[in-house]
CSV table of C-alpha atoms in Angstrom, one decimal:
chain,number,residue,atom,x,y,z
A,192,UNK,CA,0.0,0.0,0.0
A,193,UNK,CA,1.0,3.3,-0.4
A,194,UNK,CA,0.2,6.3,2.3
A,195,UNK,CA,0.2,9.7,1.0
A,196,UNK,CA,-0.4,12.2,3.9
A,197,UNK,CA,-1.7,15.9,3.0
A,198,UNK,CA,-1.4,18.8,5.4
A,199,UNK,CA,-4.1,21.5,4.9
A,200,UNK,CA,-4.0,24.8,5.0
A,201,UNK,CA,-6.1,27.7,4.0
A,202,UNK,CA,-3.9,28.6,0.6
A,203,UNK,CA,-1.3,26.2,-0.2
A,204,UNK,CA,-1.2,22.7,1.2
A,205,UNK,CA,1.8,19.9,1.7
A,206,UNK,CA,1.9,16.2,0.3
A,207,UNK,CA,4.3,13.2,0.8
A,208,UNK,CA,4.1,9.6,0.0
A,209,UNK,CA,5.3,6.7,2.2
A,210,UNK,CA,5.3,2.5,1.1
A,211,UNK,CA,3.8,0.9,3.7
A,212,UNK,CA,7.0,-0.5,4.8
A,213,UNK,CA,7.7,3.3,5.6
A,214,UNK,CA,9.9,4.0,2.9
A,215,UNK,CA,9.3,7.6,1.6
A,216,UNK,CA,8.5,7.4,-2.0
A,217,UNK,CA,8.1,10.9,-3.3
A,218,UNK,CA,9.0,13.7,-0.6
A,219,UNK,CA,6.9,16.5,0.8
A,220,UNK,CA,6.0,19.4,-1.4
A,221,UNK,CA,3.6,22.0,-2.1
A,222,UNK,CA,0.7,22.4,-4.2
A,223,UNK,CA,-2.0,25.1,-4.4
A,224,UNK,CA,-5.3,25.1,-3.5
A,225,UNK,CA,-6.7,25.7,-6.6
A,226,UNK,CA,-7.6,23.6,-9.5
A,227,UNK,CA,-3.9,23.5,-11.0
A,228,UNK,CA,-2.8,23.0,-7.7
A,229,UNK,CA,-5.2,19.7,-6.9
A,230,UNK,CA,-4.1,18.4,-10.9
A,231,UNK,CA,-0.4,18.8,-9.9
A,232,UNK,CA,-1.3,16.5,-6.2
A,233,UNK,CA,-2.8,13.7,-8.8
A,234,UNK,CA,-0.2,14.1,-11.5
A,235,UNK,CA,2.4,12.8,-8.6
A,236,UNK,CA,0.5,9.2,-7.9
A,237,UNK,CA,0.8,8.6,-11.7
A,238,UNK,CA,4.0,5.8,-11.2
A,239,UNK,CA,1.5,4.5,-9.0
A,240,UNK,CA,-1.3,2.1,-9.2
A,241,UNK,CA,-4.3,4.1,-7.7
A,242,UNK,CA,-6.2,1.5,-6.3
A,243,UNK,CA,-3.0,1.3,-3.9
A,244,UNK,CA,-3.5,4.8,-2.5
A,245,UNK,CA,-4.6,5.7,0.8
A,246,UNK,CA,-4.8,9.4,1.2
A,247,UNK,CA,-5.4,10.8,4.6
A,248,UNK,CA,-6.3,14.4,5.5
A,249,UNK,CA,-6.8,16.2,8.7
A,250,UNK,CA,-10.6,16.9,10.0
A,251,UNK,CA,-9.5,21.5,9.4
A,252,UNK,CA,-12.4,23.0,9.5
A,253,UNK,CA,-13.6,23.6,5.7
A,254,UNK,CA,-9.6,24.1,4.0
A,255,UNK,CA,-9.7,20.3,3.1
A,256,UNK,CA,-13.3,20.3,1.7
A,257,UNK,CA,-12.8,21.1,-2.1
A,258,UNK,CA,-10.0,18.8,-2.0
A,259,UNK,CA,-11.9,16.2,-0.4
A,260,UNK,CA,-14.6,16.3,-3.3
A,261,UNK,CA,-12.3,16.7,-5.9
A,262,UNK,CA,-10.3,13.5,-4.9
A,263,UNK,CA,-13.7,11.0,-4.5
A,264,UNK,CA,-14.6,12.5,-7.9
A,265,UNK,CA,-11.4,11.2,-9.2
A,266,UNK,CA,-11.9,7.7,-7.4
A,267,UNK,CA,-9.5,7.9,-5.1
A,268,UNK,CA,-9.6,6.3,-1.2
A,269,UNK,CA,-9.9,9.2,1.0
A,270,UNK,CA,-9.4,9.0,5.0
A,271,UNK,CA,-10.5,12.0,7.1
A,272,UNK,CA,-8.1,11.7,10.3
A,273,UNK,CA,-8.9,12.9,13.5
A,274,UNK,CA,-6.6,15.6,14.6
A,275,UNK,CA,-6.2,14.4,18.3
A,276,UNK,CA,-4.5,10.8,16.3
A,277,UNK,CA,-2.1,12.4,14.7
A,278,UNK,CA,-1.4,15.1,17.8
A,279,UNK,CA,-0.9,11.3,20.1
A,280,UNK,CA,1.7,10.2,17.0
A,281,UNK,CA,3.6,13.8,17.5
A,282,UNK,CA,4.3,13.2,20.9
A,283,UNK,CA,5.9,10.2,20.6
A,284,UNK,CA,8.9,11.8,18.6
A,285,UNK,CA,11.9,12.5,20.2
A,286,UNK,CA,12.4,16.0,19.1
A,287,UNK,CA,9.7,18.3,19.4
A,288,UNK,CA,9.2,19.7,15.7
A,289,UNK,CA,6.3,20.8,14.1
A,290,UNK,CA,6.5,21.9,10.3
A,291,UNK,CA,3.9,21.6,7.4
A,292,UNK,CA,6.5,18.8,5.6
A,293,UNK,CA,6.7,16.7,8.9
A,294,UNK,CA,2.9,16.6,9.5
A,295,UNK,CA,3.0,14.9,6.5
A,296,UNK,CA,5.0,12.1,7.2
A,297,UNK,CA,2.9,12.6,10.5
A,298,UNK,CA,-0.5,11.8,8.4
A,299,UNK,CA,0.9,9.0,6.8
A,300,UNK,CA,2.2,7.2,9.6
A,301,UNK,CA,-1.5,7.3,11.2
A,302,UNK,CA,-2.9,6.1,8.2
A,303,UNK,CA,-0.4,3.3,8.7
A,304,UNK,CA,-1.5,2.5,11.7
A,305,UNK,CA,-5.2,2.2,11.1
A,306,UNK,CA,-6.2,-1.4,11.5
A,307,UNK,CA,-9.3,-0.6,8.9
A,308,UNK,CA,-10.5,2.4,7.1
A,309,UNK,CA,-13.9,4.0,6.6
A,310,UNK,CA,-13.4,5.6,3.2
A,311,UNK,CA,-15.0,9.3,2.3
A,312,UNK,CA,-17.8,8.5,0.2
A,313,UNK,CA,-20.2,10.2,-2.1
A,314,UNK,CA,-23.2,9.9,0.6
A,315,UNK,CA,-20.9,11.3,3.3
A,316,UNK,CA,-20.4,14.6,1.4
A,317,UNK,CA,-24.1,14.9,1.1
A,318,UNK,CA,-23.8,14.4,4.7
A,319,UNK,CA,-21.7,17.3,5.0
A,320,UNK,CA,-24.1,19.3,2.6
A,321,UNK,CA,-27.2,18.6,4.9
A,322,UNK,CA,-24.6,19.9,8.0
A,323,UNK,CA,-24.0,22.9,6.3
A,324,UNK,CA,-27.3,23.6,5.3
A,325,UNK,CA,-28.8,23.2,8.2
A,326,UNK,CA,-26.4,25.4,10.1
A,327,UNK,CA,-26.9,28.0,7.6
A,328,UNK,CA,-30.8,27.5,8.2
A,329,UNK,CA,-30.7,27.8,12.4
A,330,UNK,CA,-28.6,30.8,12.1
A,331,UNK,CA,-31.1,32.3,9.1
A,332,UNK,CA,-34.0,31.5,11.4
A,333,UNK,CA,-32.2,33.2,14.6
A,334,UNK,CA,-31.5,36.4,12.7
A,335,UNK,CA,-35.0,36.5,11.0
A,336,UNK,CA,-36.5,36.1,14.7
A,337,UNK,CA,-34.1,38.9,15.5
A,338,UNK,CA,-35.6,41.3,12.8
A,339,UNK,CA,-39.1,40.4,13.8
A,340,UNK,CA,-38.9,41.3,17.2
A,341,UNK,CA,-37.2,44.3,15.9
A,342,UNK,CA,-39.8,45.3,13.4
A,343,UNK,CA,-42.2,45.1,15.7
A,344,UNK,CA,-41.0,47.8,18.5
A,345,UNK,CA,-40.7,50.0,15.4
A,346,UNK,CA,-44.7,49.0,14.4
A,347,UNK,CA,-45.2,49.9,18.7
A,348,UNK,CA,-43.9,53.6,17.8
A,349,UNK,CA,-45.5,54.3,14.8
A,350,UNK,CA,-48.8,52.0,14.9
A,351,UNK,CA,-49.1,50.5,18.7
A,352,UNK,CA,-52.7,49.3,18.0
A,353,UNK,CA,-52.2,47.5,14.8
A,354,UNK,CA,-51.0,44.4,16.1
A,355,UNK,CA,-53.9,43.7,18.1
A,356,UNK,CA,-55.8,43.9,15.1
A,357,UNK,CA,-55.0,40.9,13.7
A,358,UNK,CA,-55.4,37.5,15.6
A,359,UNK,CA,-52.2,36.2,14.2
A,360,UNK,CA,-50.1,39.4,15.2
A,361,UNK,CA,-48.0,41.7,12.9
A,362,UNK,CA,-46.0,39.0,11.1
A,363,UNK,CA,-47.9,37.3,8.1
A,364,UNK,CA,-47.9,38.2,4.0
A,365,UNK,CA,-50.9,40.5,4.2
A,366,UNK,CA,-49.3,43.3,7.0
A,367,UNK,CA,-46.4,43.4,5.6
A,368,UNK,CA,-48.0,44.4,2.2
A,369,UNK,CA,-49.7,46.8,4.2
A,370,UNK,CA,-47.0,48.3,6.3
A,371,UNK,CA,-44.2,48.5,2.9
A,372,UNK,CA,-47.0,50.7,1.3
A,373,UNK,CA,-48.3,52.8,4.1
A,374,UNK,CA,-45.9,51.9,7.3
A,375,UNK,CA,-47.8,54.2,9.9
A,376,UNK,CA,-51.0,54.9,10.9
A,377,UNK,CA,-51.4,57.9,9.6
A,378,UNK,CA,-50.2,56.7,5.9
A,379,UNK,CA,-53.0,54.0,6.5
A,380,UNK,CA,-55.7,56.5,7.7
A,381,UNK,CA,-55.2,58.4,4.4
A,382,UNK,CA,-55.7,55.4,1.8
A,383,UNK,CA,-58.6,55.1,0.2
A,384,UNK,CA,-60.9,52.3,1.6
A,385,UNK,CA,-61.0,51.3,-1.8
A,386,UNK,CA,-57.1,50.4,-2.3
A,387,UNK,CA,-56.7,49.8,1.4
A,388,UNK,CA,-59.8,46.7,0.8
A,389,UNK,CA,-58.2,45.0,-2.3
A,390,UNK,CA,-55.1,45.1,-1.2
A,391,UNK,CA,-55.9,43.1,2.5
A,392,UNK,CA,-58.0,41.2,0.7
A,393,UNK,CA,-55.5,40.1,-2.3
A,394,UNK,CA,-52.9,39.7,0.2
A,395,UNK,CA,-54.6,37.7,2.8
A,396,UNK,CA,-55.8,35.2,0.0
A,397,UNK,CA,-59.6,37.0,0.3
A,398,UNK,CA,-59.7,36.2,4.5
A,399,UNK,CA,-60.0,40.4,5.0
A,400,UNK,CA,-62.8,42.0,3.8
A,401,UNK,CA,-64.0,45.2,2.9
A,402,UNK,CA,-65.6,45.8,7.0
A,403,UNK,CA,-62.2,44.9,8.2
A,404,UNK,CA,-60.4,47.4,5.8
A,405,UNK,CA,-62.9,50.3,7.0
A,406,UNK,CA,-62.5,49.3,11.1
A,407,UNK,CA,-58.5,49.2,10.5
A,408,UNK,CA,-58.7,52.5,8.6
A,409,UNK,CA,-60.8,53.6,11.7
A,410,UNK,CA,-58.6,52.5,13.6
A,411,UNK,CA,-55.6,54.4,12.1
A,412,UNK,CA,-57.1,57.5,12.5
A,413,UNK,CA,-57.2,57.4,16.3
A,414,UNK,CA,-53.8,55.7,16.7
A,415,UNK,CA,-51.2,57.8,19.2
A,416,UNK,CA,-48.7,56.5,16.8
A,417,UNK,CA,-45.8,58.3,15.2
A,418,UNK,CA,-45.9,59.5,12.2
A,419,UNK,CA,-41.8,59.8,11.3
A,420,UNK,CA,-40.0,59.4,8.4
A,421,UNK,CA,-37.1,57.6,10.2
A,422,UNK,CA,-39.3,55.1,11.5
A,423,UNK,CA,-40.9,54.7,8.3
A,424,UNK,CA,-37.6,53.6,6.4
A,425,UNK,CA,-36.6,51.4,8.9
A,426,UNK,CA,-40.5,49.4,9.1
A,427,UNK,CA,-40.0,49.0,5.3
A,428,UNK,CA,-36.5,48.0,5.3
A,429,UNK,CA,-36.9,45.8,8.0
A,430,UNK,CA,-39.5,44.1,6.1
A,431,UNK,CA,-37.8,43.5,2.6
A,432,UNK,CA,-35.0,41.6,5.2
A,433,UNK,CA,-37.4,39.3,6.3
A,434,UNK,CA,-38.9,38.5,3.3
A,435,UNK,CA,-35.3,38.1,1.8
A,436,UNK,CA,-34.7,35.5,4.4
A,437,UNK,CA,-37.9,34.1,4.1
A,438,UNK,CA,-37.1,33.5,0.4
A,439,UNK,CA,-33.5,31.6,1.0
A,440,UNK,CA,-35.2,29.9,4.3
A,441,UNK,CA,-37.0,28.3,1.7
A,442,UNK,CA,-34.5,27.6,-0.8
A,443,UNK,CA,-32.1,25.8,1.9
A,444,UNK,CA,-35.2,23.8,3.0
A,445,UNK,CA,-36.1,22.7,-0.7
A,446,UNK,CA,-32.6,21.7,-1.3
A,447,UNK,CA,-32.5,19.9,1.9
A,448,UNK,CA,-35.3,17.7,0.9
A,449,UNK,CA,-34.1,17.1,-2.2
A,450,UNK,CA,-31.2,15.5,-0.5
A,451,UNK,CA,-33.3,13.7,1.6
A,452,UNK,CA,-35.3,12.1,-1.1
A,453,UNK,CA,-32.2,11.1,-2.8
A,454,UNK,CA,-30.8,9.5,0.0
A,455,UNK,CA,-33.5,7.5,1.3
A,456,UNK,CA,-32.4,7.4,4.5
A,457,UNK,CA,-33.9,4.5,7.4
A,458,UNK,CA,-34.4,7.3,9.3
A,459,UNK,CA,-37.5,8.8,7.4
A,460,UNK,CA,-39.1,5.5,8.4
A,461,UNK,CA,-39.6,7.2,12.3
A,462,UNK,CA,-43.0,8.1,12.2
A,463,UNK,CA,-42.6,12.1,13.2
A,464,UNK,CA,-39.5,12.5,11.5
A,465,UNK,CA,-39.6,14.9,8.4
A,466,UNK,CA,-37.0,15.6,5.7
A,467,UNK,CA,-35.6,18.8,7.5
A,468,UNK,CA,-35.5,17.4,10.7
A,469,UNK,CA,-34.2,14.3,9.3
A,470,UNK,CA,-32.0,16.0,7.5
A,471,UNK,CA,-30.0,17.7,10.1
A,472,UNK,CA,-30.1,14.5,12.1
A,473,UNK,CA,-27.8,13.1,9.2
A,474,UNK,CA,-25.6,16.0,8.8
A,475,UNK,CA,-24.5,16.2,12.2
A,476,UNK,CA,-24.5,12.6,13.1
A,477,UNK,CA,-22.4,12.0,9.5
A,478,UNK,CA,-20.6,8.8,9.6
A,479,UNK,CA,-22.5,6.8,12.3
A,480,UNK,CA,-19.7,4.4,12.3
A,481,UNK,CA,-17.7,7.1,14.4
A,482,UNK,CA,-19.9,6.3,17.2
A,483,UNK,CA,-19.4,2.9,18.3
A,484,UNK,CA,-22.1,3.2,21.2
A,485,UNK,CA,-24.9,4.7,21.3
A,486,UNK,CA,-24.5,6.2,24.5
A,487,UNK,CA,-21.5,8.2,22.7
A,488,UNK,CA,-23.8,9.3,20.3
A,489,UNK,CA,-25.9,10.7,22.9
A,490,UNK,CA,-23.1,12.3,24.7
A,491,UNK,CA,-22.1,14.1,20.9
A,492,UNK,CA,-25.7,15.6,20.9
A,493,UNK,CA,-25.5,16.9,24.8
A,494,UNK,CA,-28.5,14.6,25.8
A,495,UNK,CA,-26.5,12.7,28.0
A,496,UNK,CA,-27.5,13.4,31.8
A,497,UNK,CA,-24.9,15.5,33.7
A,498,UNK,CA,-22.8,14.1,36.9
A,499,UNK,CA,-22.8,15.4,40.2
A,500,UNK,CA,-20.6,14.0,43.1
A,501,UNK,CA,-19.1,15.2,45.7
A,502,UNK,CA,-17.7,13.6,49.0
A,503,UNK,CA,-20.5,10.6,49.6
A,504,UNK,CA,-23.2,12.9,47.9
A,505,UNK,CA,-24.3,11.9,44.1
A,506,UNK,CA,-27.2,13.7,42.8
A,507,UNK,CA,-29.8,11.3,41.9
A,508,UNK,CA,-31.7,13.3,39.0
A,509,UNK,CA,-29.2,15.7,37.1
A,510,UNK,CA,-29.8,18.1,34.1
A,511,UNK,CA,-29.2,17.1,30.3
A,512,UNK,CA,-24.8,18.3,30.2
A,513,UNK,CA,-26.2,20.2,26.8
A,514,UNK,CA,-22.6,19.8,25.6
A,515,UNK,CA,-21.3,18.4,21.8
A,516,UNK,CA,-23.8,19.8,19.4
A,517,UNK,CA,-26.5,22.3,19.2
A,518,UNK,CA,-28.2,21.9,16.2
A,519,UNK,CA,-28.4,18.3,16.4
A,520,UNK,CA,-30.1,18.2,20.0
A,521,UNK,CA,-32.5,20.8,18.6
A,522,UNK,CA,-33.5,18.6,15.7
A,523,UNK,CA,-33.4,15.3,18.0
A,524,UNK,CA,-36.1,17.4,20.4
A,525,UNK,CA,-37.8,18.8,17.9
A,526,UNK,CA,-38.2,15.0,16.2
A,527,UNK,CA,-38.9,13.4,19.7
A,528,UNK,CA,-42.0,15.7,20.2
A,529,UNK,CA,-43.4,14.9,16.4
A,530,UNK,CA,-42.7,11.1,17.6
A,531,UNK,CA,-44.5,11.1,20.6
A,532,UNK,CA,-47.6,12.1,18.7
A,533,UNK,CA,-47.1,9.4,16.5
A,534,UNK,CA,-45.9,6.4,18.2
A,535,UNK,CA,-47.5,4.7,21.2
A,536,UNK,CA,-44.5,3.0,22.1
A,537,UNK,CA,-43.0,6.6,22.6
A,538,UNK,CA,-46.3,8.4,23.8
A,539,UNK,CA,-46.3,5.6,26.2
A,540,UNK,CA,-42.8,6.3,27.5
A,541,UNK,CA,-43.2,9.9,27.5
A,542,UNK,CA,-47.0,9.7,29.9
A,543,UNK,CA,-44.3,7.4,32.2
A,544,UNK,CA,-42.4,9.9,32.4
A,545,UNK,CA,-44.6,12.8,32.9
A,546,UNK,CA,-45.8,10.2,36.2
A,547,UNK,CA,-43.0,9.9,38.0
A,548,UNK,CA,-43.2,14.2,38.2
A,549,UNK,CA,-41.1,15.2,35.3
A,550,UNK,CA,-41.5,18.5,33.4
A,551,UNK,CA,-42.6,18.3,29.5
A,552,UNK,CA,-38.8,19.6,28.6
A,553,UNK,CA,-37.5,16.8,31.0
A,554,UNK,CA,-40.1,13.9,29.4
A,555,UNK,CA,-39.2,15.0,26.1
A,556,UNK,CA,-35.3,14.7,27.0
A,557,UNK,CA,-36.0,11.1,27.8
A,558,UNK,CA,-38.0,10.3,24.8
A,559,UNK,CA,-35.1,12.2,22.7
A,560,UNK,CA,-32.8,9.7,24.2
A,561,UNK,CA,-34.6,6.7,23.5
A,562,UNK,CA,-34.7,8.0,20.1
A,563,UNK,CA,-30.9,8.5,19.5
A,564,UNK,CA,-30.9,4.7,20.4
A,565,UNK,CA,-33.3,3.7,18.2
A,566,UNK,CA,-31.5,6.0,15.6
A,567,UNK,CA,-28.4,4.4,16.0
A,568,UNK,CA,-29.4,0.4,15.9
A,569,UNK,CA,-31.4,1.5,12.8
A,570,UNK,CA,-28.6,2.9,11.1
A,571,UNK,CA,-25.9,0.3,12.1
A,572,UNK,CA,-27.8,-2.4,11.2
A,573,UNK,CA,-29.7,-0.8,8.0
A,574,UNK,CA,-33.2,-1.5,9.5
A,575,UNK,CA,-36.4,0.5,9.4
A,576,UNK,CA,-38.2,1.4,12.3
A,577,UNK,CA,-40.0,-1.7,14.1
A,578,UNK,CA,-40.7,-1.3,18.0
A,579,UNK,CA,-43.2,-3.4,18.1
C-alpha cells in the first residue's frame, strides 16, 4: 500500500508519499489550493497504481473540503483523520518539531497504523451538505426572529394598535404588504378604503374584507402613533430583510429535501420524522460508524445526563450536560416531540415519564434519548423502524 499524507492549509497545502513499509516514495511538497494545484497532487500518484493509494487528511475545519470532493470524484480512497490521532503520533517523537513537511509524514504514519479504514464517500459529502445547510438554516431563522422582534417595536412607535388587530399578530404576508406601502397609521388613515380593501383582501388570499379594511382605517385615524420618516424607512426596510430570508429559508429547505429524497435514509421511516428534521439529524451525526455506542452518540448531541458527586453525595436526578452539538439536539427534540404524537411506544414512554413528576422539557429529553438509540441500531444495522 502506499500512504500519502496531506497537510491542509487555507492557501497552499503539503503532500508526501510513504510505502507501507515506511519507505518515503516521493517527498513533501507543495501544491496550491486551486484547481492547478489539486491536478499537480494527482499528477504525482501517476507511477503508482491508484487503487494502492490511501490518502489521509486532517478533519480543518472547511480548507480540506474542495479537495476532499475533488479527490472521491477522481476515485480515489480518502481517510478524514482525527486531529487528536495524529497530535498522540507527535508526541511520541523525540524531538519536538512541528512543520507543514513533517505533518505529513505525520498523516501518513497514522494512516499506517489504522487497523481498517472508513473511506469518504459520495453519501458522506451529502452528509456534510445537509450539516452545512442546516447550520446556515438555524442561524437564518435566529437572525430573521431577531428582525421580527425588531420590526415590531418599530410598528409599537408608529402604529401600537395594529397588532392587536389581527389575531395572528404583525408578522404574516398580508401586514407586511400593508405596512411597505403605508408603514404608519397615519399613511394607513389616508388610503382610500378602496385600495386599502383590495389590497388586504388580495394579500390575505380574500380572508379580510371590505368591513375589516374600513374598522383598520378607523382605527388608524385614532392611533397615538408616530408618524416619522425615520421610522418609516426602517419598518420597510426591516420588512424587505425578512422577506429576503424568508425566500432563502425556503431555498435551503427545498434543497435539503431534495437530498433527503435522494438519500433515502432509514431514518425517514420514524414516524414524526420529516425531511428537514431528518435531515439535520444526518448532517450532524455523519458517519454513524464514528460512534461505536450509542451512549456516545448521545453524549455528541449533549442529551447525556450530567454528573454530580461530591464527597459521599451523588445527585440522583441531574440536568441534560447540553454539551457536543447544538443543532443536532435541537433537531433530536424537535423529532422526539413529532414522535411522541405518533408512536405509542414513545407516547407511552413519554405519559411514564410525565408520572414519575417530570417537566414536559425533561419527558421529552428522555424520549429524545430513547430516540438517539433507536436512531443508532437502525442505522448500524440498515433496518427500518419496528418497535413493536
Amino acid at each position: 500500500m502506499i500512504y500519502v499524507g496531506i497537510d491542509v492549509a487555507k492557501l497552499n497545502h503539503f503532500a508526501s508519499l510513504v510505502s507501507s513499509d515506511g519507505e518515503v516514495l516521493v517527498g513533501p511538497f507543495q501544491f496550491s489550493n486551486d484547481g492547478d494545484g489539486f491536478h499537480y497532487l494527482v499528477s504525482a500518484f501517476e507511477p503508482f497504481d491508484d487503487e494502492e493509494i490511501i490518502i489521509g487528511l486532517e478533519s480543518t475545519a472547511h480548507y480540506a473540503d474542495n479537495l476532499i470532493r475533488f479527490l472521491v470524484a477522481e476515485g480515489y480512497h480518502v481517510c478524514v483523520i482525527n486531529p487528536l490521532s495524529t497530535s498522540s503520533m507527535r508526541k511520541n517523537m523525540i524531538r519536538k518539531t512541528k512543520t507543514d513537511k513533517i505533518d505529513t509524514y505525520i498523516i501518513a504514519q497514522t494512516l499506517m497504523m489504522q487497523k481498517s479504514f472508513r473511506f469518504v464517500t459520495f453519501d458522506d459529502l451529502d452528509r456534510i451538505n445537509l450539516k452545512a445547510l442546516g447550520r446556515f438554516r438555524q442561524k437564518s431563522i435566529k437572525q430573521r426572529t431577531r428582525l421580527k422582534i425588531q420590526l415590531t417595536s418599530y410598528v409599537d412607535q408608529t402604529f401600537p394598535e395594529l397588532q392587536y388587530f389581527f389575531r395572528s399578530g404583525l408578522h404574516q404576508k398580508s401586514v407586511y404588504a400593508l405596512l411597505k406601502e403605508a408603514p404608519t397609521a397615519e399613511s394607513i388613515a389616508s388610503m382610500h378604503l378602496t385600495h386599502l380593501a383590495s389590497l388586504l383582501l388580495k394579500t390575505s388570499h380574500g380572508h379580510f374584507k371590505k368591513q375589516q379594511a374600513a374598522e383598520l382605517r378607523v382605527l388608524a385615524r385614532k392611533s397615538v402613533g408616530q408618524s416619522d420618516q425615520a421610522l418609516s424607512i426602517q419598518v420597510t426596510s426591516l420588512i424587505a430583510q425578512i422577506e429576503l430570508l424568508d425566500e432563502q429559508i425556503a431555498r435551503i429547505e427545498s434543497e435539503m429535501t431534495d437530498i433527503m429524497r435522494f438519500n433515502d435514509s432509514v431514518i425517514m421511516t420514524i414516524p414524526g420524522i420529516g425531511y428537514l428534521n431528518g435531515g439535520m439529524i444526518l448532517g450532524e451525526i455523519g458517519n454513524i460508524h464514528r460512534f461505536s455506542a450509542p451512549n456516545k452518540l448521545l453524549a455528541f448531541a449533549g442529551l447525556d445526563p450530567s454528573v454530580y458527586q461530591s464527597g459521599n453525595f451523588n445527585a440522583r436526578r441531574t440536568r441534560m450536560s447540553k454539551r457536543g452539538s447544538r443543532v443536532l439536539r435541537y433537531a433530536l427534540m424537535n423529532a422526539a416531540h413529532n414522535v411522541v404524537k405518533n408512536n405509542a411506544t414513545f407516547k407511552a414512554y413519554y405519559d411514564k415519564k410525565m408520572a414519575e413528576g417530570r417537566t414536559h422539557y425533561n419527558a421529552l429529553g428522555h424520549c429524545a434519548g430513547k430516540l438517539v438509540r433507536v436512531i443508532w441500531k437502525m442505522m448500524t444495522d440498515e433496518v427500518e423502524f419496528n418497535l413493536d
